[in-house]
């Protein structure tokens, strides 16, 4: 446990991207200088008032920020526990928190003079958010997506193509998100002169975990301002789902030094942690090195990365952002997991009781929040990051009920 | 103790450029790897680079990715790879072996454990693609204690300051990645290569090898005139791939390709 009052905000990562023993820069030599150039540019622009103003304007007028906070009264009533509030990232342009990051990175790409954007995607949300900003800025865009994910996220593939992006199917390895990330890295190493790689979560080599966090931290900054206005005080607990961990860190980060606020990251337990069919590296994995950083991984005894399972494509990733690994070890945040079935139940509950159809990823956070709320008093508050809307998941949910739409 | 230094000294005397073939251990069948290593030596290999299969070979092109996938169908582990080297060593005490791979399988075995077992098996050096000098110091120290060389990459994007530092830290030889891209990429440019090698040599007396993008005997010959070692990977692995269903034919195919390169290189030097 963190018993000290050490300040966490602003202290991590160190100059080389380390969060305690995690993070860092584990890439081939060819990428070392380009990553250094990126770090330098990012640090410079984050101090640049004109750049920050442009970013703020985009977040306000293009993304639709600030996103509201909504008190789910009927659901809270039904659960008969703590009051559940939702941070409505589902109302952002393109339907998820992912766009907060792509707007920021695309702006950076333009300021760095890059003309081509590449991205990896699992559920397709980050791919859509990347294709969206590329369209708006007139940049060429290539999105790498595992063949398995292309098959289960058809609608998003079509959206990306409509937006003018080229979607490249990745046939190597397990043909899912991790392989798409490998392939995007290979593209970047080959086309590094004109290409900017927009990573979609707080993973990858330094400076990505810190940079993506900083672009997503707008979620928590707004929440910290909104909660006192709306609920009269800050929440007792924060809950967010963790795939790579970007929506979670976005909410958590501005609260890290508020030690009285409990923090819960929710991983995908798939068919159950005991089944081995899950995507919960923090709950059931061990530390290793993948995709440019040291973090908790799902790996076998030989150090090979193993396939993950989750009903939600956006959580189907064998690694997790290094800052979460550090928050876990330091005891500042708790990491738990909920199964496909629990997430689906929460999906239906929120839809029927509050008239909000959540993304399956976010449904994991909702499922845990419901459990947690029931252990708390009615005058306490749980703030859940509703990271995205469920439109993209209609097929998956219908298929679970044996329907085809 | 690493035999790399000795080997390069020998080659220098003979005015020869080292030929370093790469194959992935266990591809396409674990039981033929040691035989293939001997075939490579018979065809003129001076040093062998043996790939450790990994599920996520981020710096490799499709040819070597698929080699990893084939080996992993047989669950070839780092321990298995070391065991192969050890069997090779019983038959060949002169050809240095360098392992090439990614950090995670080594990390899970433990640096100390790996170094001990690698030294016992007769490994001479290790090249860990995703371990740049910034993160590699602990590993390097441990390798050194066990008499193993750590080989670092220099890339077209490496700045002067990085080149200097990498040269300082490298053991055995310095490996110049001749193209921006993954293994198996094309478009190698000899002229800019020559300039980059000169820049590297200003920083070190270590031999400088060149790899990534050497596809045929002609390129091997051209590169051999400006470098101390020529590393050939995808060109060989694609022959393995083509014959994956007829493994008994792979040895002869590798010998054919490699000896063609050897001849072209030796002729070029004597020109
Ligand atoms: C709606 C939504 N939530 C969460 C995630 C998981 O990503 P992260 O953990 O980076 O927030 C995704 C990824 O696609 C997503 O689409």
XYZ file of C-alpha atoms and ligand atoms in Angstrom:
692
model
C 0.000 0.000 0.000
C 1.005 3.592 -0.494
C 1.304 4.862 3.042
C 3.459 7.837 2.217
C 2.120 11.120 1.030
C 4.504 11.109 -1.908
C 3.067 13.182 -4.685
C 2.316 11.013 -7.697
C 1.126 13.573 -10.235
C 3.986 15.036 -12.203
C 6.564 12.603 -10.818
C 6.067 9.738 -13.248
C 7.455 8.640 -15.566
C 11.144 9.543 -15.210
C 13.110 11.052 -18.096
C 13.480 7.645 -19.772
C 9.847 6.708 -19.364
C 10.031 4.510 -16.271
C 7.172 4.081 -13.841
C 9.143 2.329 -11.116
C 10.393 -0.866 -12.778
C 7.849 -0.581 -15.619
C 7.691 1.311 -18.894
C 10.922 2.337 -20.574
C 12.021 2.086 -24.155
C 12.392 -1.422 -25.544
C 12.533 -1.037 -29.304
C 15.013 -1.694 -32.061
C 17.707 0.884 -32.659
C 16.013 2.272 -35.773
C 13.201 3.702 -33.645
C 15.317 5.169 -30.865
C 15.977 8.483 -32.550
C 12.455 8.930 -33.956
C 11.066 8.279 -30.465
C 13.440 10.821 -29.060
C 12.303 13.325 -31.637
C 8.684 12.586 -30.731
C 9.358 12.988 -27.008
C 11.082 16.256 -27.624
C 8.279 17.597 -29.820
C 5.596 16.471 -27.418
C 7.316 18.075 -24.435
C 7.799 21.276 -26.364
C 4.219 21.529 -27.611
C 2.713 20.708 -24.237
C 4.359 23.949 -23.038
C 3.273 25.891 -26.106
C 0.286 28.107 -25.446
C -0.814 28.362 -29.054
C -0.758 24.572 -29.405
C -2.708 24.045 -26.186
C -5.259 26.626 -27.227
C -5.763 24.876 -30.555
C -6.159 21.566 -28.732
C -8.703 23.046 -26.333
C -10.711 24.505 -29.180
C -10.768 21.160 -30.961
C -11.837 19.341 -27.821
C -14.622 21.834 -27.296
C -16.024 22.315 -30.784
C -15.081 19.109 -32.566
C -15.193 16.481 -29.816
C -17.952 18.168 -27.817
C -16.192 18.552 -24.485
C -16.664 18.828 -21.629
C -18.551 15.567 -21.528
C -21.350 15.623 -18.975
C -21.547 13.711 -15.745
C -24.813 11.925 -15.256
C -26.305 10.647 -12.011
C -27.749 7.200 -12.753
C -30.486 7.597 -10.137
C -32.784 4.777 -11.136
C -29.975 2.280 -11.377
C -28.499 3.432 -8.059
C -31.928 3.089 -6.493
C -32.275 -0.424 -7.804
C -28.834 -1.436 -6.542
C -29.666 0.093 -3.184
C -26.085 1.120 -2.498
C -23.786 4.015 -3.319
C -24.874 6.607 -5.881
C -23.492 5.866 -9.328
C -22.391 8.741 -11.533
C -21.290 8.273 -15.130
C -18.650 10.317 -16.951
C -20.197 10.404 -20.391
C -17.310 9.772 -22.782
C -19.857 7.889 -24.889
C -21.214 11.270 -25.972
C -17.957 12.352 -27.593
C -17.742 12.656 -31.350
C -17.103 9.134 -32.726
C -18.556 7.571 -29.612
C -15.707 6.924 -27.213
C -12.856 8.448 -25.260
C -10.391 7.423 -27.975
C -10.858 10.687 -29.874
C -9.392 12.775 -27.019
C -6.062 11.173 -27.802
C -6.262 11.126 -31.586
C -7.127 14.817 -31.727
C -4.035 15.539 -29.641
C -1.648 13.264 -31.488
C -2.866 14.314 -34.934
C -2.315 17.928 -34.012
C 1.170 17.019 -32.900
C 1.737 15.134 -36.162
C 0.770 18.187 -38.144
C 3.007 20.451 -36.128
C 5.873 18.009 -36.661
C 5.301 18.203 -40.408
C 4.246 14.559 -40.837
C 1.918 13.860 -43.731
C 0.913 10.285 -43.056
C -0.782 8.737 -40.034
C -0.852 5.091 -39.067
C -2.752 3.435 -36.240
C -3.569 0.000 -34.845
C -7.040 -0.908 -33.766
C -8.864 -3.743 -32.024
C -12.527 -2.865 -31.662
C -12.116 -0.301 -34.384
C -12.873 2.652 -32.111
C -9.332 3.958 -32.144
C -9.113 3.281 -35.884
C -12.280 5.291 -36.452
C -11.046 8.092 -34.193
C -7.748 8.171 -36.114
C -9.405 8.075 -39.532
C -11.697 10.879 -38.366
C -8.943 13.287 -37.412
C -6.921 12.328 -40.487
C -9.885 13.202 -42.683
C -10.274 16.509 -40.931
C -6.601 17.439 -41.261
C -6.223 16.040 -44.760
C -3.602 13.474 -43.750
C -3.133 10.074 -45.359
C -4.247 7.344 -42.946
C -3.518 3.613 -42.763
C -5.103 1.515 -40.018
C -3.822 -1.946 -39.107
C -6.422 -4.359 -37.811
C -6.220 -8.082 -37.073
C -8.139 -10.290 -39.496
C -10.156 -11.729 -36.579
C -11.186 -8.243 -35.440
C -12.063 -7.171 -38.977
C -14.515 -10.033 -39.100
C -16.193 -9.109 -35.802
C -16.219 -5.324 -36.225
C -17.448 -4.942 -39.794
C -19.335 -1.729 -39.199
C -16.281 0.095 -37.898
C -14.190 -1.166 -40.818
C -16.712 0.379 -43.153
C -16.714 3.622 -41.178
C -12.941 3.886 -41.490
C -13.116 3.304 -45.223
C -15.839 5.948 -45.589
C -13.543 8.362 -43.793
C -10.879 7.731 -46.399
C -8.574 5.470 -44.406
C -6.996 2.335 -45.777
C -7.661 -0.619 -43.476
C -4.940 -3.254 -43.730
C -5.766 -6.727 -42.530
C -3.113 -8.312 -40.302
C -2.777 -12.049 -40.810
C 0.166 -12.805 -38.522
C 0.153 -14.311 -35.020
C -3.245 -14.340 -33.351
C -4.613 -11.846 -35.916
C -5.877 -9.494 -33.194
C -4.893 -6.202 -31.592
C -1.390 -7.186 -30.468
C -0.502 -8.280 -33.995
C -1.965 -5.082 -35.433
C 0.341 -3.158 -33.096
C 3.346 -5.207 -34.288
C 2.434 -4.480 -37.880
C 1.972 -0.759 -37.275
C 5.425 -0.652 -35.639
C 6.887 -2.376 -38.712
C 5.253 0.194 -40.937
C 6.577 2.998 -38.765
C 10.135 1.696 -38.804
C 9.961 1.573 -42.600
C 8.314 4.961 -43.222
C 9.541 6.889 -40.257
C 10.471 10.022 -42.214
C 6.950 11.126 -43.132
C 4.821 8.976 -40.826
C 3.358 9.589 -37.377
C 2.220 6.521 -35.456
C -0.845 7.270 -33.308
C -0.914 4.574 -30.623
C -4.411 4.167 -29.230
C -3.705 3.413 -25.617
C -1.209 4.060 -22.829
C 1.100 1.279 -24.035
C 4.101 1.258 -26.358
C 7.548 2.749 -25.823
C 8.174 6.059 -24.065
C 6.818 8.709 -24.615
C 3.532 7.064 -25.665
C 2.268 5.944 -22.225
C 2.845 9.422 -20.794
C 1.668 11.285 -23.876
C -1.574 9.339 -24.287
C -2.235 9.709 -20.559
C -1.777 13.459 -20.781
C -4.204 13.712 -23.703
C -6.768 11.546 -21.874
C -6.342 13.244 -18.509
C -8.883 15.835 -19.637
C -11.468 13.264 -18.479
C -10.333 13.351 -14.865
C -9.643 17.083 -14.851
C -13.200 17.786 -15.940
C -14.617 15.283 -13.465
C -12.749 16.872 -10.579
C -14.293 20.201 -11.508
C -17.764 18.825 -12.254
C -18.308 16.562 -9.249
C -18.409 19.279 -6.582
C -20.834 21.292 -8.732
C -23.049 18.368 -9.393
C -22.832 16.075 -6.398
C -21.506 18.526 -3.862
C -18.245 16.651 -3.488
C -15.658 14.344 -5.007
C -16.516 10.649 -5.407
C -15.472 7.976 -2.930
C -14.425 5.622 -5.679
C -13.494 5.714 -9.371
C -14.126 2.765 -11.667
C -12.955 2.308 -15.258
C -12.337 -0.615 -17.589
C -8.758 -1.443 -18.530
C -7.761 -2.742 -21.945
C -4.503 -0.944 -22.556
C -5.693 1.441 -19.886
C -6.154 4.833 -21.571
C -9.681 5.694 -20.487
C -8.842 4.462 -16.990
C -5.668 6.482 -16.582
C -7.445 9.475 -18.106
C -9.941 9.415 -15.249
C -7.535 8.276 -12.515
C -4.543 10.479 -13.127
C -5.873 13.825 -11.862
C -7.116 12.006 -8.730
C -3.901 10.160 -7.859
C -2.970 12.575 -5.106
C -6.472 12.531 -3.611
C -5.691 9.550 -1.418
C -9.193 9.369 0.029
C -10.569 8.489 -3.422
C -10.392 4.726 -4.010
C -9.446 3.627 -7.524
C -10.564 0.468 -9.329
C -9.415 -0.684 -12.770
C -11.515 -3.463 -14.263
C -9.988 -6.041 -16.569
C -11.754 -8.574 -18.754
C -12.071 -11.941 -17.024
C -13.548 -13.469 -20.203
C -14.851 -16.922 -19.326
C -13.302 -16.583 -15.861
C -9.783 -16.068 -14.534
C -9.487 -19.802 -13.773
C -10.429 -20.764 -17.316
C -7.299 -19.207 -18.808
C -9.681 -17.608 -21.362
C -9.370 -13.983 -20.336
C -7.531 -10.710 -20.910
C -6.485 -9.795 -17.381
C -2.699 -9.370 -17.214
C -2.795 -7.295 -14.023
C -4.986 -9.788 -12.199
C -3.485 -12.993 -13.568
C -0.321 -12.237 -15.561
C 3.283 -11.456 -14.732
C 5.811 -8.785 -15.688
C 7.642 -8.976 -19.006
C 8.551 -6.891 -22.041
C 6.294 -6.379 -25.039
C 5.572 -3.575 -27.492
C 8.342 -1.362 -26.255
C 7.722 -1.390 -22.513
C 7.972 -3.524 -19.394
C 4.606 -4.301 -17.866
C 2.293 -7.117 -16.784
C 1.640 -9.555 -19.614
C -0.273 -12.664 -20.451
C 2.530 -15.035 -21.327
C 3.395 -18.704 -21.095
C 6.290 -20.261 -19.169
C 8.636 -19.681 -22.136
C 7.855 -15.968 -22.387
C 5.662 -16.287 -25.466
C 2.665 -13.973 -25.484
C -0.565 -15.913 -25.273
C -3.906 -15.287 -26.871
C -6.485 -13.441 -24.880
C -10.206 -13.746 -24.769
C -12.902 -11.204 -24.107
C -16.359 -10.595 -25.488
C -15.211 -7.013 -26.025
C -12.607 -6.568 -28.738
C -11.308 -3.378 -27.117
C -10.182 -5.236 -23.998
C -8.656 -8.157 -25.895
C -5.020 -7.211 -25.332
C -2.343 -9.281 -23.518
C -0.519 -6.287 -22.058
C -1.482 -3.164 -20.154
C -0.062 0.327 -19.834
C 3.036 0.421 -17.605
C 1.602 3.105 -15.355
C -1.151 0.703 -14.322
C 1.481 -1.919 -13.501
C 3.092 0.667 -11.283
C -0.189 1.792 -9.689
C -0.947 -1.846 -8.929
C 2.405 -2.570 -7.294
C 2.375 0.697 -5.386
C -1.078 -0.113 -4.060
C -2.558 3.199 -5.168
C -5.064 1.494 -7.465
C -6.871 -1.835 -7.228
C -7.304 -4.079 -10.227
C -10.176 -6.505 -10.489
C -11.794 -8.446 -13.312
C -15.339 -9.213 -14.429
C -16.476 -11.953 -16.779
C -18.155 -11.683 -20.165
C -21.446 -12.716 -18.557
C -21.256 -10.090 -15.815
C -20.395 -7.401 -18.361
C -23.291 -8.414 -20.592
C -25.685 -8.282 -17.641
C -24.536 -4.754 -16.820
C -24.880 -3.825 -20.494
C -28.551 -4.808 -20.382
C -29.168 -3.188 -17.008
C -27.887 0.228 -18.015
C -29.713 0.031 -21.327
C -33.055 -0.891 -19.757
C -32.895 1.156 -16.593
C -31.185 4.346 -17.749
C -31.733 4.343 -21.504
C -28.006 4.399 -22.178
C -26.471 1.686 -24.347
C -22.860 1.311 -23.195
C -19.921 -0.163 -25.076
C -19.071 -3.710 -24.005
C -15.711 -2.436 -22.763
C -17.398 0.123 -20.525
C -19.884 -2.535 -19.415
C -17.023 -4.198 -17.550
C -16.590 -1.056 -15.479
C -20.345 -0.845 -14.918
C -20.532 -4.460 -13.754
C -17.861 -3.910 -11.146
C -19.315 -0.556 -10.087
C -22.631 -2.274 -9.426
C -20.969 -4.851 -7.189
C -18.931 -2.206 -5.411
C -21.887 0.140 -4.879
C -23.772 -2.613 -3.114
C -21.042 -2.798 -0.466
C -21.221 0.950 0.159
C -23.579 3.353 1.916
C -26.309 5.168 -0.006
C -24.704 8.549 0.642
C -21.438 7.481 -0.942
C -20.498 8.055 -4.577
C -18.980 5.874 -7.279
C -17.889 7.612 -10.486
C -17.713 5.303 -13.503
C -15.990 6.171 -16.736
C -18.529 5.350 -19.420
C -15.775 5.145 -22.016
C -17.940 4.533 -25.072
C -21.331 3.830 -26.534
C -22.560 0.416 -27.561
C -23.671 1.025 -31.150
C -20.646 -0.861 -32.460
C -21.539 -3.882 -30.311
C -25.051 -4.572 -31.578
C -23.894 -7.575 -33.599
C -21.916 -9.089 -30.743
C -24.706 -8.703 -28.215
C -27.306 -10.032 -30.628
C -25.086 -13.023 -31.387
C -24.858 -13.749 -27.641
C -28.635 -14.119 -27.646
C -28.530 -16.326 -30.715
C -29.835 -13.565 -32.986
C -28.379 -12.361 -36.226
C -28.944 -8.742 -37.251
C 34.617 -17.375 -23.616
C 33.434 -15.734 -26.832
C 35.294 -16.883 -29.936
C 34.165 -13.906 -32.000
C 37.334 -11.894 -31.534
C 39.546 -14.767 -32.548
C 37.394 -15.548 -35.561
C 37.512 -12.007 -36.871
C 41.266 -11.812 -36.319
C 41.684 -14.967 -38.347
C 39.514 -13.661 -41.160
C 41.352 -10.376 -41.217
C 44.601 -12.248 -41.748
C 43.074 -14.157 -44.612
C 41.640 -10.904 -45.965
C 38.187 -12.390 -45.935
C 34.852 -10.881 -45.031
C 32.824 -12.936 -42.594
C 29.684 -14.584 -43.897
C 27.007 -14.875 -41.212
C 23.866 -16.814 -42.097
C 20.749 -16.504 -39.956
C 18.178 -19.214 -39.453
C 15.452 -19.510 -36.833
C 15.975 -22.352 -34.371
C 13.352 -25.033 -34.777
C 12.222 -23.935 -38.239
C 10.604 -25.932 -39.759
C 11.407 -28.862 -37.450
C 13.333 -28.723 -34.169
C 15.238 -31.936 -34.868
C 16.958 -30.686 -38.024
C 18.316 -27.353 -36.761
C 21.686 -28.719 -35.678
C 22.146 -30.441 -39.046
C 21.270 -27.227 -40.846
C 23.842 -25.342 -38.792
C 26.464 -27.816 -39.967
C 25.296 -27.452 -43.553
C 25.768 -23.708 -43.233
C 29.313 -24.173 -41.983
C 30.045 -26.579 -44.832
C 28.829 -23.957 -47.308
C 31.162 -21.285 -45.955
C 29.575 -19.754 -42.873
C 32.109 -18.163 -40.539
C 29.665 -17.412 -37.738
C 26.097 -18.589 -37.234
C 23.280 -16.397 -36.094
C 20.510 -18.453 -34.576
C 17.095 -16.898 -34.057
C 15.154 -17.511 -30.857
C 11.500 -17.925 -31.839
C 9.162 -15.290 -30.427
C 5.421 -14.809 -30.704
C 5.710 -11.080 -31.465
C 8.760 -10.424 -33.637
C 8.157 -6.710 -34.082
C 11.361 -5.967 -36.014
C 10.995 -8.800 -38.491
C 9.410 -8.913 -41.902
C 6.921 -11.596 -42.949
C 9.525 -14.238 -43.890
C 11.165 -14.388 -40.470
C 7.827 -13.899 -38.688
C 6.566 -17.057 -40.309
C 9.765 -18.880 -39.357
C 8.994 -18.057 -35.708
C 5.440 -19.236 -36.163
C 6.606 -22.567 -37.615
C 9.045 -23.115 -34.746
C 6.435 -22.185 -32.168
C 4.108 -24.851 -33.502
C 6.628 -27.164 -31.855
C 6.849 -24.933 -28.771
C 10.555 -24.357 -29.303
C 11.684 -22.537 -26.172
C 14.856 -20.670 -25.316
C 15.963 -23.757 -23.369
C 15.497 -25.853 -26.495
C 17.555 -23.354 -28.489
C 20.406 -23.560 -25.972
C 20.239 -27.304 -26.118
C 20.603 -27.141 -29.920
C 23.669 -24.948 -29.597
C 25.113 -27.361 -27.107
C 24.674 -30.274 -29.507
C 26.184 -28.228 -32.331
C 29.182 -27.425 -30.104
C 29.917 -31.087 -29.593
C 30.562 -31.323 -33.313
C 31.939 -27.890 -34.098
C 34.271 -26.122 -31.687
C 35.314 -23.343 -34.040
C 32.293 -21.607 -35.485
C 30.997 -18.894 -33.181
C 27.247 -18.863 -32.522
C 25.333 -15.669 -31.855
C 21.758 -15.828 -30.606
C 19.357 -13.262 -31.967
C 15.969 -12.642 -30.469
C 13.676 -10.521 -28.351
C 13.946 -9.756 -24.676
C 10.885 -11.405 -23.180
C 11.941 -15.069 -23.426
C 15.294 -14.106 -21.887
C 13.690 -11.990 -19.218
C 11.421 -14.807 -18.105
C 14.371 -17.198 -17.872
C 16.290 -14.586 -15.865
C 19.417 -12.791 -17.105
C 21.740 -14.691 -14.788
C 20.258 -18.044 -15.582
C 20.341 -17.328 -19.293
C 23.965 -16.198 -19.264
C 25.094 -19.275 -17.329
C 23.285 -21.704 -19.554
C 24.256 -19.920 -22.757
C 27.922 -19.936 -21.777
C 27.678 -23.634 -20.874
C 26.042 -24.421 -24.180
C 28.825 -22.707 -26.115
C 27.048 -19.546 -27.211
C 29.425 -16.670 -28.036
C 27.208 -13.640 -28.146
C 23.672 -12.337 -28.043
C 21.831 -9.732 -30.034
C 18.589 -8.697 -28.401
C 16.682 -6.650 -30.940
C 14.433 -4.781 -28.520
C 17.083 -4.066 -25.907
C 18.810 -0.781 -26.730
C 21.859 0.323 -24.712
C 19.677 2.556 -22.502
C 17.905 -0.468 -21.056
C 20.614 -3.055 -21.586
C 23.239 -2.316 -18.970
C 22.355 -4.930 -16.401
C 22.074 -7.617 -19.058
C 25.350 -6.615 -20.606
C 27.205 -6.799 -17.285
C 25.907 -10.273 -16.668
C 26.825 -11.434 -20.168
C 30.294 -10.019 -19.719
C 30.773 -11.894 -16.454
C 30.091 -15.060 -18.397
C 32.429 -14.209 -21.250
C 29.647 -13.487 -23.726
C 29.544 -10.586 -26.156
C 26.547 -8.332 -26.460
C 26.062 -7.181 -30.010
C 24.219 -3.926 -30.540
C 22.584 -2.608 -33.659
C 23.372 0.674 -35.350
C 20.642 1.955 -37.676
C 20.415 4.508 -40.474
C 18.574 6.736 -38.000
C 21.254 6.510 -35.279
C 22.677 9.929 -34.470
C 26.417 10.535 -34.146
C 26.104 10.563 -30.365
C 24.258 7.254 -30.367
C 26.788 5.656 -32.709
C 29.588 6.668 -30.412
C 27.867 5.235 -27.364
C 26.835 2.004 -29.058
C 30.363 1.433 -30.336
C 31.675 1.922 -26.819
C 29.301 -0.685 -25.428
C 29.413 -3.293 -28.191
C 31.322 -6.532 -27.957
C 32.239 -8.989 -30.728
C 31.160 -6.800 -33.615
C 28.895 -3.894 -34.417
C 25.853 -4.787 -36.477
C 24.740 -2.139 -38.933
C 21.117 -2.414 -40.010
C 21.408 -1.323 -43.604
C 17.839 -0.212 -44.239
C 15.099 1.627 -42.447
C 12.677 -1.194 -42.064
C 12.230 -4.756 -40.957
C 14.225 -7.837 -41.886
C 13.750 -8.873 -45.482
C 13.301 -5.303 -46.725
C 14.840 -4.372 -50.052
C 16.450 -1.211 -51.386
C 19.945 -1.298 -49.954
C 22.138 1.543 -51.146
C 25.854 0.670 -51.208
C 27.113 4.216 -51.446
C 25.336 5.555 -48.381
C 26.212 2.291 -46.680
C 29.887 2.928 -47.247
C 29.628 6.408 -45.741
C 27.808 5.143 -42.675
C 30.368 2.383 -42.142
C 33.165 4.927 -42.292
C 31.384 6.920 -39.623
C 31.048 3.830 -37.431
C 34.712 2.937 -37.911
C 35.753 6.349 -36.663
C 34.323 5.243 -33.329
C 35.552 1.696 -32.981
C 38.116 -0.897 -33.980
C 35.516 -3.636 -33.718
C 34.529 -5.370 -36.948
C 31.380 -3.973 -38.537
C 28.786 -6.347 -39.951
C 25.919 -5.423 -42.234
C 22.530 -7.069 -42.320
C 18.848 -6.570 -43.327
C 18.299 -6.433 -47.067
C 21.048 -8.707 -48.415
C 19.047 -10.779 -50.815
C 21.455 -12.389 -53.266
C 25.072 -13.208 -54.064
C 25.565 -9.974 -55.943
C 24.482 -7.793 -53.009
C 26.502 -9.948 -50.620
C 29.598 -9.428 -52.784
C 29.059 -5.673 -53.003
C 28.501 -5.335 -49.260
C 31.495 -7.562 -48.472
C 33.787 -5.025 -50.085
C 32.890 -2.323 -47.609
C 32.128 -4.337 -44.452
C 33.765 -6.925 -42.186
C 30.772 -9.217 -42.118
C 27.708 -9.909 -44.216
C 24.573 -11.187 -42.464
C 22.059 -13.066 -44.576
C 18.678 -13.951 -43.118
C 15.469 -13.747 -45.109
C 17.128 -15.019 -48.305
C 17.914 -18.287 -46.499
C 14.768 -18.492 -44.436
C 12.616 -18.138 -47.534
C 14.321 -21.254 -48.925
C 13.519 -23.062 -45.678
C 9.932 -21.919 -46.027
C 9.606 -23.119 -49.606
C 10.740 -26.578 -48.540
C 8.995 -26.747 -45.164
C 7.069 -29.800 -46.355
C 10.204 -31.549 -47.602
C 12.618 -30.933 -44.754
C 15.122 -33.478 -46.082
C 15.827 -31.097 -48.969
C 16.461 -27.976 -46.910
C 20.118 -28.651 -46.100
C 21.107 -28.894 -49.754
C 19.113 -25.783 -50.635
C 20.789 -23.728 -47.915
C 24.192 -24.999 -48.992
C 23.498 -23.964 -52.546
C 22.384 -20.431 -51.688
C 25.085 -19.801 -49.133
C 27.991 -21.181 -51.141
C 26.904 -18.992 -54.042
C 27.229 -16.008 -51.756
C 30.533 -17.219 -50.379
C 32.019 -17.545 -53.840
C 30.755 -14.186 -54.977
C 32.182 -12.559 -51.857
C 35.573 -14.228 -52.132
C 35.899 -13.364 -55.812
C 34.951 -9.787 -55.126
C 37.644 -9.397 -52.482
C 40.351 -10.737 -54.746
C 39.390 -8.510 -57.614
C -15.230 2.197 -25.566
C -13.889 1.652 -25.223
N -13.532 1.581 -23.935
C -12.340 1.091 -23.567
C -11.440 0.591 -24.500
C -10.166 0.004 -23.995
O -9.045 0.801 -24.191
P -8.363 1.578 -23.002
O -8.123 0.588 -21.904
O -7.102 2.089 -23.581
O -9.254 2.654 -22.561
C -11.759 0.656 -25.859
C -10.821 0.154 -26.882
O -11.113 -0.029 -28.025
C -13.018 1.188 -26.225
O -13.394 1.257 -27.520
